[in-house]
mmCIF file of C-alpha atoms in Angstrom:
data_model
loop_
_atom_site.group_PDB
_atom_site.id
_atom_site.type_symbol
_atom_site.label_atom_id
_atom_site.label_comp_id
_atom_site.label_asym_id
_atom_site.label_seq_id
_atom_site.Cartn_x
_atom_site.Cartn_y
_atom_site.Cartn_z
ATOM 1 C CA MET A 1 -22.602 45.217 23.855
ATOM 2 C CA THR A 2 -20.306 43.701 21.664
ATOM 3 C CA ALA A 3 -20.405 40.207 23.528
ATOM 4 C CA ALA A 4 -24.687 40.508 23.027
ATOM 5 C CA LEU A 5 -23.288 40.470 19.195
ATOM 6 C CA THR A 6 -21.026 38.099 19.091
ATOM 7 C CA GLU A 7 -23.157 35.542 20.794
ATOM 8 C CA LYS A 8 -26.322 36.631 17.664
ATOM 9 C CA GLY A 9 -23.228 35.852 15.316
ATOM 10 C CA THR A 10 -23.551 39.220 14.010
ATOM 11 C CA LEU A 11 -19.952 40.189 14.853
ATOM 12 C CA PRO A 12 -17.551 37.048 14.641
ATOM 13 C CA ALA A 13 -15.192 36.931 17.670
ATOM 14 C CA PRO A 14 -11.464 37.657 17.956
ATOM 15 C CA LEU A 15 -9.401 35.166 17.193
ATOM 16 C CA ALA A 16 -6.599 34.938 19.592
ATOM 17 C CA ALA A 17 -3.467 35.303 18.264
ATOM 18 C CA PRO A 18 -1.124 31.385 18.700
ATOM 19 C CA PRO A 19 1.375 31.411 21.263
ATOM 20 C CA PRO A 20 5.029 32.146 19.858
ATOM 21 C CA ALA A 21 7.055 29.112 19.260
ATOM 22 C CA VAL A 22 9.368 27.763 22.025
ATOM 23 C CA ARG A 23 12.602 27.517 20.640
ATOM 24 C CA GLY A 24 14.817 25.665 22.506
ATOM 25 C CA LYS A 25 18.751 25.408 22.453
ATOM 26 C CA GLY A 26 18.512 21.381 23.337
ATOM 27 C CA ARG A 27 15.260 20.441 21.775
ATOM 28 C CA ARG A 28 16.237 17.329 18.920
ATOM 29 C CA GLY A 29 13.968 15.526 16.507
ATOM 30 C CA PRO A 30 12.810 12.285 17.504
ATOM 31 C CA ASP A 31 15.857 10.672 14.648
ATOM 32 C CA ARG A 32 18.551 13.255 16.128
ATOM 33 C CA GLY A 33 18.992 11.524 19.769
ATOM 34 C CA VAL A 34 19.910 7.804 17.914
ATOM 35 C CA PRO A 35 23.885 7.744 18.080
ATOM 36 C CA HIS A 36 25.392 7.304 15.091
ATOM 37 C CA TRP A 37 26.844 3.946 16.067
ATOM 38 C CA GLN A 38 23.092 2.135 16.315
ATOM 39 C CA ILE A 39 22.745 3.817 12.552
ATOM 40 C CA TYR A 40 25.613 2.622 10.923
ATOM 41 C CA LEU A 41 26.861 -0.516 12.631
ATOM 42 C CA PRO A 42 24.078 -2.367 10.986
ATOM 43 C CA LEU A 43 24.756 -0.805 7.393
ATOM 44 C CA CYS A 44 28.518 -1.826 8.351
ATOM 45 C CA LEU A 45 27.383 -5.477 8.805
ATOM 46 C CA TYR A 46 24.698 -5.636 6.130
ATOM 47 C CA LEU A 47 27.546 -3.766 3.436
ATOM 48 C CA LEU A 48 30.223 -6.309 5.081
ATOM 49 C CA PHE A 49 27.678 -9.314 4.446
ATOM 50 C CA THR A 50 26.992 -7.935 0.922
ATOM 51 C CA LEU A 51 30.683 -7.751 -0.418
ATOM 52 C CA VAL A 52 32.521 -10.387 1.382
ATOM 53 C CA PRO A 53 31.156 -13.040 -1.767
ATOM 54 C CA PHE A 54 32.584 -9.980 -4.054
ATOM 55 C CA TYR A 55 36.029 -10.118 -2.734
ATOM 56 C CA TRP A 56 35.731 -13.801 -2.371
ATOM 57 C CA MET A 57 35.366 -14.143 -6.182
ATOM 58 C CA LEU A 58 38.117 -11.082 -6.644
ATOM 59 C CA LEU A 59 40.540 -13.208 -4.743
ATOM 60 C CA PHE A 60 40.441 -16.616 -6.940
ATOM 61 C CA ALA A 61 40.413 -14.701 -9.905
ATOM 62 C CA LEU A 62 43.391 -12.887 -8.791
ATOM 63 C CA ARG A 63 45.782 -14.478 -7.490
ATOM 64 C CA PRO A 64 48.076 -17.907 -8.491
ATOM 65 C CA ALA A 65 46.943 -20.553 -8.909
ATOM 66 C CA GLY A 66 47.964 -22.907 -5.530
ATOM 67 C CA SER A 67 47.845 -20.030 -3.781
ATOM 68 C CA ASN A 68 46.025 -20.114 -0.409
ATOM 69 C CA ALA A 69 46.713 -15.835 0.890
ATOM 70 C CA LEU A 70 43.837 -14.052 1.629
ATOM 71 C CA VAL A 71 45.334 -10.875 -0.228
ATOM 72 C CA PRO A 72 45.418 -11.341 -3.850
ATOM 73 C CA TRP A 73 49.568 -11.058 -4.038
ATOM 74 C CA PRO A 74 51.015 -11.415 -6.985
ATOM 75 C CA VAL A 75 48.376 -9.787 -9.038
ATOM 76 C CA THR A 76 48.069 -12.908 -11.746
ATOM 77 C CA GLY A 77 45.717 -12.435 -14.754
ATOM 78 C CA GLU A 78 46.421 -15.893 -16.006
ATOM 79 C CA HIS A 79 42.988 -16.552 -14.961
ATOM 80 C CA PHE A 80 40.920 -14.155 -17.291
ATOM 81 C CA HIS A 81 43.289 -15.065 -19.809
ATOM 82 C CA LYS A 82 42.588 -19.271 -20.403
ATOM 83 C CA VAL A 83 38.752 -18.103 -19.479
ATOM 84 C CA TRP A 84 38.463 -15.417 -22.344
ATOM 85 C CA ASN A 85 40.755 -17.627 -24.522
ATOM 86 C CA GLU A 86 41.175 -21.130 -24.216
ATOM 87 C CA ARG A 87 37.069 -21.301 -22.697
ATOM 88 C CA SER A 88 35.821 -19.166 -25.700
ATOM 89 C CA PHE A 89 34.054 -16.401 -22.808
ATOM 90 C CA GLY A 90 34.536 -13.726 -25.925
ATOM 91 C CA GLY A 91 32.687 -14.913 -27.833
ATOM 92 C CA PHE A 92 29.838 -16.042 -25.115
ATOM 93 C CA PHE A 93 29.820 -12.321 -24.410
ATOM 94 C CA GLN A 94 29.379 -11.606 -27.039
ATOM 95 C CA ASN A 95 26.402 -13.777 -27.634
ATOM 96 C CA SER A 96 24.859 -12.215 -23.936
ATOM 97 C CA MET A 97 25.492 -8.272 -25.041
ATOM 98 C CA ILE A 98 23.552 -9.817 -28.585
ATOM 99 C CA VAL A 99 20.590 -10.752 -26.159
ATOM 100 C CA GLY A 100 20.513 -8.400 -23.622
ATOM 101 C CA VAL A 101 20.275 -5.390 -25.855
ATOM 102 C CA SER A 102 18.331 -7.346 -28.493
ATOM 103 C CA SER A 103 16.056 -7.952 -25.435
ATOM 104 C CA LEU A 104 16.138 -4.278 -23.896
ATOM 105 C CA VAL A 105 14.809 -2.876 -26.899
ATOM 106 C CA MET A 106 12.084 -5.134 -28.004
ATOM 107 C CA THR A 107 10.685 -4.949 -24.396
ATOM 108 C CA THR A 108 10.555 -1.269 -23.934
ATOM 109 C CA ALA A 109 9.617 -0.543 -27.593
ATOM 110 C CA VAL A 110 6.750 -3.050 -26.492
ATOM 111 C CA ALA A 111 6.306 -2.146 -23.147
ATOM 112 C CA LEU A 112 5.834 1.616 -24.411
ATOM 113 C CA ALA A 113 2.928 0.799 -26.570
ATOM 114 C CA GLY A 114 1.257 -1.354 -24.468
ATOM 115 C CA GLY A 115 1.552 1.104 -21.076
ATOM 116 C CA TYR A 116 0.276 3.934 -23.349
ATOM 117 C CA ALA A 117 -2.389 2.044 -24.379
ATOM 118 C CA LEU A 118 -3.683 0.465 -20.791
ATOM 119 C CA ALA A 119 -3.000 4.466 -19.371
ATOM 120 C CA ARG A 120 -5.035 6.855 -22.050
ATOM 121 C CA PHE A 121 -7.984 4.421 -23.614
ATOM 122 C CA ASP A 122 -10.396 2.548 -22.311
ATOM 123 C CA PHE A 123 -11.904 -0.193 -23.724
ATOM 124 C CA ALA A 124 -13.826 -3.702 -22.603
ATOM 125 C CA VAL A 125 -11.387 -5.904 -21.791
ATOM 126 C CA LYS A 126 -9.341 -3.373 -19.782
ATOM 127 C CA ARG A 127 -9.777 -4.755 -16.610
ATOM 128 C CA GLY A 128 -9.590 -8.288 -17.586
ATOM 129 C CA PHE A 129 -5.939 -7.967 -19.350
ATOM 130 C CA MET A 130 -4.357 -5.945 -16.736
ATOM 131 C CA LEU A 131 -5.539 -9.379 -14.478
ATOM 132 C CA ALA A 132 -4.319 -11.501 -17.091
ATOM 133 C CA LEU A 133 -0.774 -9.602 -16.465
ATOM 134 C CA LEU A 134 -0.258 -9.683 -13.201
ATOM 135 C CA THR A 135 -1.304 -13.493 -12.951
ATOM 136 C CA SER A 136 1.187 -14.101 -15.731
ATOM 137 C CA GLN A 137 3.705 -13.044 -13.266
ATOM 138 C CA PHE A 138 2.896 -15.937 -10.970
ATOM 139 C CA ILE A 139 3.671 -18.968 -13.904
ATOM 140 C CA PRO A 140 7.224 -19.864 -13.114
ATOM 141 C CA GLY A 141 9.394 -20.201 -16.778
ATOM 142 C CA ALA A 142 9.966 -23.896 -16.510
ATOM 143 C CA LEU A 143 6.447 -24.710 -16.847
ATOM 144 C CA MET A 144 6.912 -22.706 -20.786
ATOM 145 C CA LEU A 145 9.645 -24.774 -21.465
ATOM 146 C CA VAL A 146 8.363 -27.874 -23.130
ATOM 147 C CA PRO A 147 5.569 -25.391 -25.416
ATOM 148 C CA LEU A 148 8.478 -22.802 -26.561
ATOM 149 C CA PHE A 149 10.563 -25.140 -27.940
ATOM 150 C CA GLU A 150 7.917 -26.842 -30.153
ATOM 151 C CA ILE A 151 6.991 -23.338 -31.126
ATOM 152 C CA PHE A 152 10.780 -22.720 -32.161
ATOM 153 C CA LYS A 153 11.568 -25.676 -33.322
ATOM 154 C CA ASN A 154 8.674 -25.483 -35.830
ATOM 155 C CA LEU A 155 9.819 -22.091 -36.156
ATOM 156 C CA GLN A 156 13.509 -23.576 -37.205
ATOM 157 C CA MET A 157 14.607 -21.485 -34.542
ATOM 158 C CA ILE A 158 15.830 -24.135 -32.240
ATOM 159 C CA ASN A 159 19.740 -22.855 -31.882
ATOM 160 C CA SER A 160 19.173 -19.222 -32.589
ATOM 161 C CA LEU A 161 19.788 -16.232 -30.319
ATOM 162 C CA GLY A 162 16.187 -14.841 -31.685
ATOM 163 C CA SER A 163 14.533 -17.759 -30.142
ATOM 164 C CA VAL A 164 16.096 -16.630 -26.772
ATOM 165 C CA VAL A 165 15.277 -12.437 -26.802
ATOM 166 C CA ILE A 166 12.056 -14.129 -27.866
ATOM 167 C CA ALA A 167 11.830 -16.053 -24.871
ATOM 168 C CA GLU A 168 12.757 -13.271 -22.952
ATOM 169 C CA THR A 169 10.844 -10.122 -24.384
ATOM 170 C CA VAL A 170 7.685 -12.329 -23.789
ATOM 171 C CA PHE A 171 8.464 -13.789 -19.818
ATOM 172 C CA GLN A 172 9.416 -9.557 -19.040
ATOM 173 C CA LEU A 173 6.786 -7.470 -20.846
ATOM 174 C CA PRO A 174 3.779 -7.977 -18.263
ATOM 175 C CA LEU A 175 5.802 -6.146 -15.249
ATOM 176 C CA SER A 176 8.214 -4.137 -17.894
ATOM 177 C CA ILE A 177 4.052 -3.250 -18.759
ATOM 178 C CA ILE A 178 2.300 -2.681 -15.714
ATOM 179 C CA LEU A 179 5.489 -0.230 -14.391
ATOM 180 C CA LEU A 180 5.268 1.902 -17.416
ATOM 181 C CA SER A 181 1.307 1.949 -17.080
ATOM 182 C CA GLY A 182 1.826 3.780 -13.854
ATOM 183 C CA PHE A 183 4.226 5.905 -15.019
ATOM 184 C CA ILE A 184 2.976 7.559 -18.015
ATOM 185 C CA LYS A 185 -0.677 7.715 -16.070
ATOM 186 C CA ASN A 186 1.633 9.921 -13.676
ATOM 187 C CA VAL A 187 2.058 12.779 -16.209
ATOM 188 C CA PRO A 188 -0.874 14.542 -16.733
ATOM 189 C CA VAL A 189 -3.055 14.271 -20.133
ATOM 190 C CA SER A 190 -3.278 18.020 -20.191
ATOM 191 C CA LEU A 191 0.228 17.991 -21.662
ATOM 192 C CA GLU A 192 -0.416 16.112 -24.589
ATOM 193 C CA GLU A 193 -3.587 17.969 -25.126
ATOM 194 C CA GLN A 194 -2.343 20.787 -25.608
ATOM 195 C CA ALA A 195 0.015 19.893 -28.223
ATOM 196 C CA TRP A 196 -3.240 18.713 -30.361
ATOM 197 C CA VAL A 197 -4.627 22.108 -29.579
ATOM 198 C CA ASP A 198 -1.203 23.406 -31.189
ATOM 199 C CA GLY A 199 -1.561 21.193 -33.984
ATOM 200 C CA CYS A 200 0.082 17.836 -33.230
ATOM 201 C CA GLY A 201 -0.896 14.494 -33.923
ATOM 202 C CA ARG A 202 -1.415 11.749 -31.392
ATOM 203 C CA PHE A 203 1.817 10.205 -31.982
ATOM 204 C CA ARG A 204 3.806 13.590 -32.369
ATOM 205 C CA ALA A 205 2.493 14.859 -29.104
ATOM 206 C CA PHE A 206 3.532 11.547 -28.301
ATOM 207 C CA CYS A 207 7.281 11.628 -28.877
ATOM 208 C CA ALA A 208 7.118 15.740 -28.429
ATOM 209 C CA VAL A 209 5.802 15.891 -24.825
ATOM 210 C CA LEU A 210 5.630 12.460 -22.969
ATOM 211 C CA LEU A 211 8.332 10.280 -24.908
ATOM 212 C CA PRO A 212 11.241 13.022 -22.868
ATOM 213 C CA LEU A 213 9.016 12.637 -19.591
ATOM 214 C CA LEU A 214 9.448 8.426 -19.971
ATOM 215 C CA ARG A 215 12.409 8.614 -19.352
ATOM 216 C CA PRO A 216 13.054 7.618 -15.782
ATOM 217 C CA GLY A 217 10.700 4.497 -16.673
ATOM 218 C CA LEU A 218 12.130 3.696 -19.831
ATOM 219 C CA ILE A 219 15.639 3.358 -18.165
ATOM 220 C CA ALA A 220 13.921 1.319 -14.947
ATOM 221 C CA VAL A 221 12.659 -1.030 -17.737
ATOM 222 C CA GLY A 222 15.064 -1.229 -20.087
ATOM 223 C CA SER A 223 17.856 -2.200 -17.119
ATOM 224 C CA PHE A 224 15.750 -4.707 -15.516
ATOM 225 C CA ALA A 225 15.001 -6.520 -19.362
ATOM 226 C CA PHE A 226 19.025 -6.282 -19.912
ATOM 227 C CA VAL A 227 20.216 -7.329 -16.734
ATOM 228 C CA HIS A 228 17.570 -10.183 -16.609
ATOM 229 C CA SER A 229 18.332 -11.678 -20.299
ATOM 230 C CA TRP A 230 21.922 -11.158 -19.012
ATOM 231 C CA ASN A 231 22.091 -13.362 -15.805
ATOM 232 C CA HIS A 232 18.946 -15.710 -17.298
ATOM 233 C CA PHE A 233 19.929 -18.876 -17.545
ATOM 234 C CA LEU A 234 17.388 -21.481 -18.600
ATOM 235 C CA PHE A 235 16.181 -20.272 -21.647
ATOM 236 C CA ALA A 236 19.529 -20.401 -22.925
ATOM 237 C CA LEU A 237 20.731 -24.123 -21.887
ATOM 238 C CA MET A 238 17.105 -25.089 -23.569
ATOM 239 C CA PHE A 239 17.383 -23.437 -26.625
ATOM 240 C CA LEU A 240 20.558 -23.486 -28.045
ATOM 241 C CA SER A 241 22.374 -26.292 -28.663
ATOM 242 C CA SER A 242 26.367 -25.721 -29.895
ATOM 243 C CA GLN A 243 28.670 -24.193 -28.173
ATOM 244 C CA ASP A 244 29.756 -21.004 -30.394
ATOM 245 C CA ARG A 245 25.901 -19.869 -29.847
ATOM 246 C CA GLN A 246 26.009 -20.349 -25.763
ATOM 247 C CA THR A 247 25.852 -17.096 -23.875
ATOM 248 C CA ILE A 248 27.803 -16.317 -20.435
ATOM 249 C CA PRO A 249 25.676 -18.311 -17.323
ATOM 250 C CA VAL A 250 26.036 -21.518 -19.353
ATOM 251 C CA GLY A 251 29.599 -21.001 -20.249
ATOM 252 C CA LEU A 252 30.229 -20.598 -15.841
ATOM 253 C CA ASN A 253 28.066 -23.783 -16.207
ATOM 254 C CA THR A 254 30.587 -25.178 -18.799
ATOM 255 C CA LEU A 255 33.641 -24.488 -16.300
ATOM 256 C CA ILE A 256 31.629 -27.235 -13.327
ATOM 257 C CA GLY A 257 33.237 -30.417 -14.312
ATOM 258 C CA ALA A 258 32.057 -33.802 -12.696
ATOM 259 C CA ASP A 259 35.487 -34.739 -10.453
ATOM 260 C CA SER A 260 36.537 -31.150 -10.563
ATOM 261 C CA ILE A 261 36.368 -27.341 -10.304
ATOM 262 C CA ASP A 262 38.749 -24.567 -11.544
ATOM 263 C CA LEU A 263 37.889 -22.393 -9.393
ATOM 264 C CA GLY A 264 40.311 -19.217 -10.849
ATOM 265 C CA ALA A 265 38.964 -19.470 -13.798
ATOM 266 C CA LEU A 266 35.179 -19.661 -12.448
ATOM 267 C CA ALA A 267 35.817 -16.654 -10.314
ATOM 268 C CA ALA A 268 37.029 -15.363 -13.679
ATOM 269 C CA GLY A 269 34.407 -15.972 -15.404
ATOM 270 C CA GLY A 270 32.108 -14.593 -12.474
ATOM 271 C CA VAL A 271 33.912 -11.184 -12.287
ATOM 272 C CA ILE A 272 33.408 -10.750 -16.494
ATOM 273 C CA ALA A 273 29.950 -11.672 -16.417
ATOM 274 C CA ALA A 274 29.252 -9.011 -13.144
ATOM 275 C CA VAL A 275 31.298 -5.750 -14.652
ATOM 276 C CA PRO A 276 28.462 -5.442 -17.739
ATOM 277 C CA VAL A 277 25.261 -5.164 -14.579
ATOM 278 C CA VAL A 278 28.272 -3.267 -12.201
ATOM 279 C CA ILE A 279 28.639 -1.015 -14.869
ATOM 280 C CA VAL A 280 25.134 0.151 -16.162
ATOM 281 C CA PHE A 281 23.447 0.208 -12.172
ATOM 282 C CA ALA A 282 26.528 2.503 -11.734
ATOM 283 C CA PHE A 283 25.216 4.567 -13.827
ATOM 284 C CA ILE A 284 21.508 4.581 -13.635
ATOM 285 C CA GLN A 285 20.717 3.846 -10.264
ATOM 286 C CA LYS A 286 18.777 7.738 -9.926
ATOM 287 C CA TRP A 287 16.991 6.732 -12.946
ATOM 288 C CA LEU A 288 16.157 2.953 -11.558
ATOM 289 C CA ILE A 289 14.626 4.564 -8.043
ATOM 290 C CA THR A 290 12.688 6.915 -10.358
ATOM 291 C CA GLY A 291 11.841 5.286 -12.514
ATOM 292 C CA PHE A 292 10.504 2.646 -9.904
ATOM 293 C CA SER A 293 8.790 4.394 -7.578
ATOM 294 C CA ALA A 294 7.420 6.607 -9.977
ATOM 295 C CA GLY A 295 5.657 3.256 -11.803
ATOM 296 C CA ALA A 296 4.817 2.022 -8.460
ATOM 297 C CA VAL A 297 2.094 4.564 -7.883
ATOM 298 C CA LYS A 298 -0.357 4.074 -9.921
ATOM 299 C CA GLY A 299 -1.609 0.686 -11.966
#
C-alpha cells in the first residue's frame, strides 16, 4: 500500500540517511601534503632577491669611504651628514613632503567626490566618462609635458611646487576615482537611506554613515598618491628650475656627476628617500590590501 501511494505521488519517498563521515587519522588536505621546504625555499629566494639591493644600499651608506668590506663596520654617518647639509637634501626632503602631502589631500578629496557620483548617480555620459578614465591610463605622462608646461607658463606657475602638485593630482585621479567608485558600490545604499529617513541630508548622511566605512579605500588611494608623488621624477625636473625648489628624485640625480659618482652619498640619499615610503607601508599595509581589493570588485 505504501509503495503504491509513493508511486502515485501521494506520500513522499523516505529520504535515505547520509552515510556517516569517515574520519581517517592520516587524511590530509591537498596543501598539507606539500613538504615545508617546497614552500619556504621559493619564498626565501624571492626575499633574498628583494632585500639584497636594499642591503647593498645600506652598506654603501653606512661604511666609510674607500672601504670594500661586506659588513658596514665601523658604522659611519658621514655620508648622511654630507648629503643632508652639503647637498641640500634637507630642503629636497621638505619639498618632497609638501608635494606628497598636498597631492594626497587633493587626490583623495576630488576622487572621493567623483567616485561617489559614479557609484550613486546615473547620468547620460556615465559610460563614456568611465571609458575616458580607463583610456587615460594608457597615455604616458611624457606626452603631456609640453602642453602642461605651456599651461603653467601662462599661469606663471613655473618653478612653483603648485605646478607639480596639480600635475601629479591630475594624472592620479583616473585610477583613484575608479577605485573609490568600486569601493562605494560595495556599501549598501540602504544605509544612507535609513539616515535620510531619520532626517539627515545627503551630505550629513555621507559624512556620518558612508565616510567611516570608506577608511580602507581612502587610505589605499591616499597612500598610492603620496608614494607616486614622492618618487616621481619627470614633473619635478621639468617644472622646477631652481635648486631650492627641487624634490628628492631630482636631488638624487644631481649626485651623479659627469666623470664620477659618489656612491656613499648616493646611497645615503637613497636611504633618506626610502625611509618615508617604508614607514607609510609599514603602518597601512592591512588597510592598503583591503582597500585595493574592495575597490577592484566593482567598477
